[in-house]
């Protein structure tokens, strides 16, 4: 166990652990988004359609935020972008909690989505900057583990806080965001790669147009979008399917909780399984496992069978998530990592929006069996797409490899910004 623990967490840069700590603290207090719909309908007595518009505006703001955050992370720097987004999100969280009128809530929620999601590309880009390529699978697995652990605990904490006062949700969420911002302000240093000596090319040559015309990367996002749309069915059509089988909302709750428990218990073992393997093959295998898990739902009529399907697709998710992150990192030129991470986050927002629409239409007009078999077929196509695109991705990764090593200039020590341990070599969502 000691050897395994050293292999799982040992040797990662100090700055990675500061980012990891910030992730965990922030996720532990991520109360508001989880309970926003309940708060709006049960406490503020808005209609379901009014609540839906509010949540939709959060998504629109988030989509703009990830794009803007990616551009700012490259042009302005990772740290200034993160600080602006985090301090702004903390203030807006309190503003939303104290907002009294519906128009105020709409504006505050839109702005909150923009600021909250703008931090993701900068965070991911900074993690790529500081973690050596050989350690990125481990680093992203650890970060994914922290996200799920924090989310699981925050769901419990949010329920307890809501019993006391819904305003407490906003205060605690703002507080944890503020703590994360302070950690970033005091301990984290800028990591945006410096331009090589003698390189006369503009730092941001091509801008966002260059990313959008990167056929290898855009093909990756397009293939991944199908997998995202399938994964997000667990939040939209799965509870409807379980209700149709006569199962209660509480049963859905514990069945879906299996997903988080498995990730928390098993994610740290994943790097040993996939480390050093072809990312395209790992992504293809993960897609097939996810497809089998969702496909088996077509034959589920009891809670234990639904739980079994969750176990299967969670295993696919566990091996696919760090491979997705490392692939995006490897395909991103150092000077435009923020933009690439921003578009990757945007693809997740698009998949999350697309999933309930496509899944709901299929479920309503063709039935549950067609929906789940269709999910398997989509995942099979996604797996084939990853395998077909594998060689072109490998060529692109080899071309970018010399530029992916982070070699920061010697930092100047200061009280407000202590020097982090220099990495041997040096992505975040």
XYZ file of C-alpha atoms in Angstrom:
429
model
C 0.000 0.000 0.000
C 2.879 2.363 0.770
C 4.420 1.736 -2.651
C 1.042 2.248 -4.335
C 0.447 5.466 -2.376
C 3.864 6.831 -3.372
C 3.180 5.975 -7.017
C -0.298 7.577 -6.854
C 0.597 10.900 -5.227
C 4.371 11.166 -5.024
C 6.600 13.496 -7.006
C 3.989 16.044 -8.097
C 4.911 19.760 -7.929
C 3.958 21.888 -4.943
C 1.864 24.181 -7.099
C -0.238 21.223 -8.251
C -1.121 20.449 -4.630
C -2.079 24.078 -4.040
C -4.420 23.873 -7.026
C -5.725 20.500 -5.803
C -6.411 21.952 -2.346
C -8.264 24.869 -3.889
C -10.366 22.451 -5.946
C -11.327 20.413 -2.886
C -12.182 23.460 -0.735
C -14.231 25.037 -3.513
C -16.122 21.806 -4.228
C -16.845 21.235 -0.529
C -18.823 24.474 -0.559
C -20.480 24.118 -3.964
C -23.965 24.341 -2.517
C -25.900 26.797 -4.634
C -25.957 25.148 -8.053
C -27.065 21.821 -6.503
C -30.054 23.356 -4.711
C -30.811 26.349 -6.936
C -33.952 24.840 -8.508
C -35.320 23.810 -5.087
C -34.476 27.220 -3.606
C -36.264 29.081 -6.382
C -39.426 26.959 -6.316
C -39.741 25.939 -2.644
C -38.354 28.993 -0.840
C -38.945 31.837 -3.299
C -42.127 30.298 -4.768
C -41.264 30.913 -8.407
C -42.829 28.687 -11.040
C -40.953 25.809 -12.632
C -40.634 27.732 -15.879
C -39.228 30.759 -14.052
C -36.722 28.530 -12.253
C -35.808 26.898 -15.541
C -35.077 30.293 -17.108
C -32.806 31.203 -14.192
C -30.840 27.960 -14.457
C -30.695 28.317 -18.224
C -29.179 31.787 -17.852
C -26.528 30.332 -15.569
C -25.655 27.945 -18.382
C -25.520 30.743 -20.965
C -23.282 32.795 -18.698
C -21.095 29.757 -18.113
C -20.687 29.125 -21.834
C -19.564 32.724 -22.356
C -17.366 32.512 -19.276
C -15.400 29.481 -20.419
C -14.699 31.100 -23.793
C -13.735 34.462 -22.311
C -11.726 32.832 -19.534
C -9.707 30.847 -22.044
C -8.796 33.936 -24.042
C -7.890 35.930 -20.921
C -5.777 33.065 -19.538
C -3.581 33.284 -22.651
C -3.532 37.064 -23.068
C -3.695 38.322 -19.501
C -2.291 35.348 -17.583
C -3.606 32.357 -15.632
C -3.402 33.917 -12.168
C -5.071 37.294 -12.898
C -7.896 35.499 -14.705
C -8.422 33.085 -11.813
C -8.344 35.838 -9.190
C -10.789 38.060 -11.070
C -13.169 35.150 -11.661
C -12.989 33.831 -8.086
C -13.383 37.150 -6.273
C -16.153 38.118 -8.693
C -17.955 34.789 -8.199
C -17.804 35.121 -4.403
C -19.345 38.604 -4.535
C -22.017 37.548 -7.016
C -22.892 34.503 -4.915
C -23.773 36.797 -2.021
C -25.597 39.177 -4.366
C -27.750 36.304 -5.609
C -28.501 35.192 -2.052
C -29.706 38.661 -1.096
C -31.537 39.387 -4.380
C -35.249 39.945 -3.769
C -36.806 40.512 -7.174
C -36.936 38.163 -10.140
C -35.085 40.475 -12.596
C -32.298 40.871 -10.025
C -32.035 37.099 -9.697
C -31.841 36.706 -13.488
C -29.009 39.225 -13.831
C -27.097 37.905 -10.806
C -27.366 34.291 -11.970
C -26.161 35.097 -15.480
C -23.168 37.013 -14.102
C -22.462 34.256 -11.575
C -22.349 31.669 -14.332
C -19.961 33.829 -16.353
C -17.520 34.414 -13.471
C -17.764 30.907 -11.973
C -16.989 29.161 -15.249
C -14.335 31.638 -16.422
C -11.912 30.210 -13.869
C -11.952 26.705 -15.375
C -9.813 27.249 -18.500
C -7.212 29.211 -16.545
C -7.127 26.565 -13.818
C -6.758 23.745 -16.331
C -4.102 25.594 -18.312
C -2.138 26.232 -15.124
C -2.282 22.569 -14.170
C -0.941 21.605 -17.591
C 1.785 24.229 -17.177
C 3.070 22.866 -13.855
C 2.696 19.092 -14.234
C 5.191 17.148 -16.377
C 3.608 15.296 -19.278
C 4.532 11.900 -17.798
C 2.599 12.713 -14.586
C -0.533 14.239 -16.080
C -2.639 11.069 -15.941
C -1.962 10.855 -12.197
C -2.522 14.559 -11.673
C -5.859 14.652 -13.510
C -7.005 11.482 -11.720
C -6.238 13.102 -8.370
C -8.029 16.295 -9.361
C -11.048 14.332 -10.606
C -11.064 12.430 -7.312
C -11.068 15.707 -5.346
C -13.918 17.077 -7.460
C -16.106 14.025 -6.785
C -15.228 13.802 -3.102
C -15.997 17.475 -2.621
C -19.227 17.209 -4.612
C -20.439 14.192 -2.606
C -19.775 15.897 0.724
C -21.216 19.206 -0.467
C -24.502 17.534 -1.404
C -24.868 16.318 2.188
C -23.787 19.665 3.613
C -26.143 21.577 1.342
C -29.082 19.521 2.577
C -28.208 20.297 6.200
C -27.634 23.992 5.493
C -30.942 24.296 3.636
C -32.795 23.036 6.717
C -31.348 25.946 8.708
C -31.671 28.745 6.159
C -31.286 28.845 2.390
C -29.200 32.006 2.731
C -26.575 29.881 4.465
C -26.051 28.034 1.170
C -24.975 31.238 -0.537
C -22.809 32.415 2.370
C -20.871 29.140 2.679
C -20.468 28.824 -1.092
C -19.153 32.381 -1.306
C -16.852 31.710 1.655
C -15.202 28.634 0.135
C -14.770 30.449 -3.174
C -13.139 33.318 -1.307
C -10.770 30.950 0.528
C -9.749 29.419 -2.797
C -9.117 32.901 -4.204
C -6.933 33.799 -1.211
C -4.880 30.621 -1.678
C -4.382 31.617 -5.306
C -3.480 35.197 -4.354
C -0.884 34.332 -1.709
C 0.670 31.035 -2.723
C 0.210 30.446 -6.457
C 2.530 32.013 -9.011
C 1.924 32.775 -12.660
C 2.758 29.898 -15.021
C 1.983 31.244 -18.483
C 4.879 29.952 -20.619
C 7.398 32.591 -21.624
C 8.183 32.994 -25.304
C 11.399 31.265 -26.355
C 14.428 33.562 -26.896
C 14.640 34.677 -30.506
C 11.009 33.714 -31.229
C 9.606 36.676 -33.154
C 6.148 35.197 -33.644
C 3.247 36.907 -31.845
C 2.380 35.099 -28.620
C -1.253 34.663 -29.631
C -0.832 34.234 -33.369
C -4.183 33.382 -34.900
C -6.195 33.770 -31.693
C -9.443 31.862 -31.359
C -9.659 31.455 -35.154
C -6.536 29.321 -35.025
C -8.180 26.991 -32.497
C -11.424 26.759 -34.459
C -9.499 25.853 -37.620
C -7.407 23.197 -35.851
C -8.967 20.167 -37.524
C -7.350 17.605 -35.234
C -8.591 19.313 -32.075
C -12.053 20.165 -33.420
C -12.461 16.545 -34.592
C -11.590 15.446 -31.055
C -14.257 17.770 -29.588
C -16.855 16.561 -32.101
C -16.195 12.907 -31.315
C -16.215 13.575 -27.567
C -19.515 15.469 -27.809
C -21.370 12.209 -28.513
C -19.928 10.633 -25.376
C -20.820 13.675 -23.270
C -24.431 13.585 -24.519
C -24.669 9.925 -23.447
C -23.053 10.484 -20.046
C -25.424 13.321 -19.211
C -28.430 11.014 -19.593
C -27.929 10.017 -15.973
C -29.199 13.467 -14.974
C -32.139 13.716 -17.364
C -33.680 10.557 -18.808
C -32.411 7.991 -16.260
C -34.570 9.281 -13.367
C -37.583 9.354 -15.708
C -36.935 5.760 -16.778
C -36.623 4.622 -13.158
C -39.846 6.416 -12.220
C -41.611 4.648 -15.103
C -40.577 1.348 -13.500
C -42.322 2.375 -10.270
C -39.132 3.319 -8.399
C -39.057 6.346 -6.098
C -36.920 9.459 -6.240
C -35.106 8.220 -3.125
C -34.207 5.014 -4.963
C -32.789 7.047 -7.838
C -30.776 9.001 -5.290
C -28.967 5.992 -3.849
C -28.555 4.346 -7.251
C -26.833 7.420 -8.692
C -24.804 7.799 -5.493
C -23.031 4.574 -6.517
C -21.286 6.673 -9.175
C -19.676 9.020 -6.671
C -18.789 6.263 -4.190
C -16.996 4.226 -6.861
C -15.016 7.229 -8.075
C -13.942 8.201 -4.551
C -12.915 4.622 -3.707
C -11.304 3.640 -6.977
C -10.080 6.666 -8.966
C -6.615 6.658 -7.394
C -5.995 3.164 -8.778
C -6.727 4.217 -12.366
C -3.287 5.675 -13.252
C -1.697 2.239 -12.737
C -4.153 0.812 -15.290
C -3.877 3.393 -18.053
C -0.496 5.023 -17.519
C 1.757 4.768 -20.575
C -0.988 3.413 -22.843
C -2.211 4.924 -26.108
C -4.731 7.631 -25.068
C -6.913 6.984 -28.148
C -7.287 3.300 -27.237
C -8.020 4.161 -23.600
C -10.690 6.637 -24.702
C -12.175 4.049 -27.074
C -12.291 1.398 -24.356
C -13.837 3.838 -21.885
C -16.496 4.798 -24.438
C -17.397 1.158 -25.055
C -17.709 0.444 -21.328
C -19.902 3.518 -20.883
C -22.013 2.365 -23.839
C -22.435 -1.130 -22.368
C -23.480 0.355 -19.026
C -26.123 2.628 -20.496
C -27.190 -0.017 -23.015
C -27.931 -2.515 -20.216
C -30.383 0.002 -18.760
C -32.767 -1.108 -21.542
C -33.194 -4.390 -19.655
C -33.370 -2.907 -16.132
C -36.615 -3.211 -14.171
C -35.323 -3.437 -10.585
C -33.184 -1.061 -8.549
C -30.270 -3.518 -8.290
C -30.079 -3.802 -12.089
C -30.069 -0.024 -12.477
C -27.277 0.120 -9.867
C -25.327 -2.519 -11.822
C -25.555 -0.418 -14.979
C -24.285 2.601 -13.039
C -21.316 0.562 -11.808
C -20.403 -0.384 -15.386
C -20.602 3.066 -16.963
C -18.835 4.591 -13.945
C -15.854 2.307 -14.604
C -15.743 3.637 -18.157
C -15.985 7.211 -16.882
C -13.124 6.620 -14.435
C -10.635 5.527 -17.091
C -11.867 8.029 -19.668
C -11.812 11.242 -17.614
C -8.028 11.566 -17.041
C -7.364 10.444 -20.621
C -9.679 13.167 -21.941
C -7.843 15.784 -19.883
C -4.375 14.627 -20.928
C -5.408 14.493 -24.598
C -6.638 18.097 -24.527
C -3.416 19.122 -22.793
C -1.219 17.339 -25.338
C -3.090 18.824 -28.311
C -2.829 22.400 -27.000
C 0.049 24.679 -28.077
C 1.642 26.187 -24.975
C 0.790 29.773 -25.944
C -2.914 28.971 -26.460
C -3.657 26.454 -23.704
C -6.296 28.704 -22.184
C -8.257 28.934 -25.439
C -8.089 25.177 -25.993
C -9.217 24.504 -22.435
C -12.012 27.052 -22.839
C -13.358 25.359 -25.967
C -13.111 21.989 -24.248
C -15.219 23.328 -21.364
C -17.640 24.820 -23.887
C -18.071 21.399 -25.510
C -19.116 20.007 -22.118
C -21.658 22.798 -21.755
C -22.989 22.023 -25.239
C -23.196 18.299 -24.482
C -24.973 18.960 -21.199
C -27.526 21.141 -23.015
C -27.933 18.689 -25.904
C -28.370 15.578 -23.737
C -31.820 16.243 -22.224
C -33.199 17.504 -25.552
C -32.115 14.552 -27.684
C -32.632 12.017 -24.920
C -36.055 13.367 -24.041
C -37.265 13.329 -27.647
C -36.037 9.747 -28.112
C -37.559 8.614 -24.842
C -40.917 10.226 -25.578
C -41.357 9.114 -29.183
C -39.392 5.833 -29.408
C -39.373 4.593 -25.813
C -36.763 3.708 -23.203
C -35.420 0.647 -25.004
C -34.602 2.643 -28.135
C -32.989 5.346 -25.992
C -30.584 3.031 -24.180
C -29.723 0.931 -27.219
C -29.134 4.209 -29.047
C -26.756 5.285 -26.261
C -24.733 2.108 -26.799
C -24.576 2.710 -30.565
C -23.479 6.323 -30.077
C -20.699 5.199 -27.719
C -19.608 2.551 -30.219
C -19.332 5.262 -32.893
C -17.409 7.466 -30.444
C -14.989 4.599 -29.762
C -14.479 4.075 -33.488
C -13.892 7.803 -33.922
C -11.197 7.840 -31.237
C -9.407 4.886 -32.849
C -9.576 6.400 -36.340
C -8.301 9.776 -35.145
C -5.564 8.262 -32.983
C -2.714 8.438 -35.560
C -3.351 12.090 -36.453
C -3.468 13.007 -32.745
C -0.181 11.213 -32.137
C 1.452 13.158 -34.970
C 0.157 16.442 -33.533
C 1.346 15.523 -30.041
C 4.840 14.763 -31.336
C 4.921 18.107 -33.151
C 3.926 19.992 -29.992
C 6.019 17.964 -27.547
C 9.062 20.307 -27.530
C 6.803 23.264 -26.727
C 4.872 21.627 -23.862
C 7.634 21.824 -21.277
C 7.214 24.736 -18.881
C 10.454 26.567 -18.198
C 9.567 29.631 -16.136
C 11.992 32.467 -15.637
C 13.593 32.595 -12.224
C 10.907 34.051 -9.950
C 11.599 36.990 -7.690
C 10.710 36.067 -4.082
C 8.193 38.286 -2.356
C 6.051 38.183 0.754
C 2.759 38.177 -1.176
C 3.843 35.567 -3.687
C 6.330 32.977 -2.325
C 8.370 30.931 -4.734
C 6.833 27.540 -5.483
C 9.011 24.488 -5.931
C 10.351 24.426 -9.455
C 8.824 21.549 -11.437
C 10.935 19.116 -13.372
C 8.738 19.763 -16.359
C 5.225 21.260 -16.452
C -3.156 21.635 -17.939
C -6.971 22.556 -15.859
C -11.442 22.381 -16.744
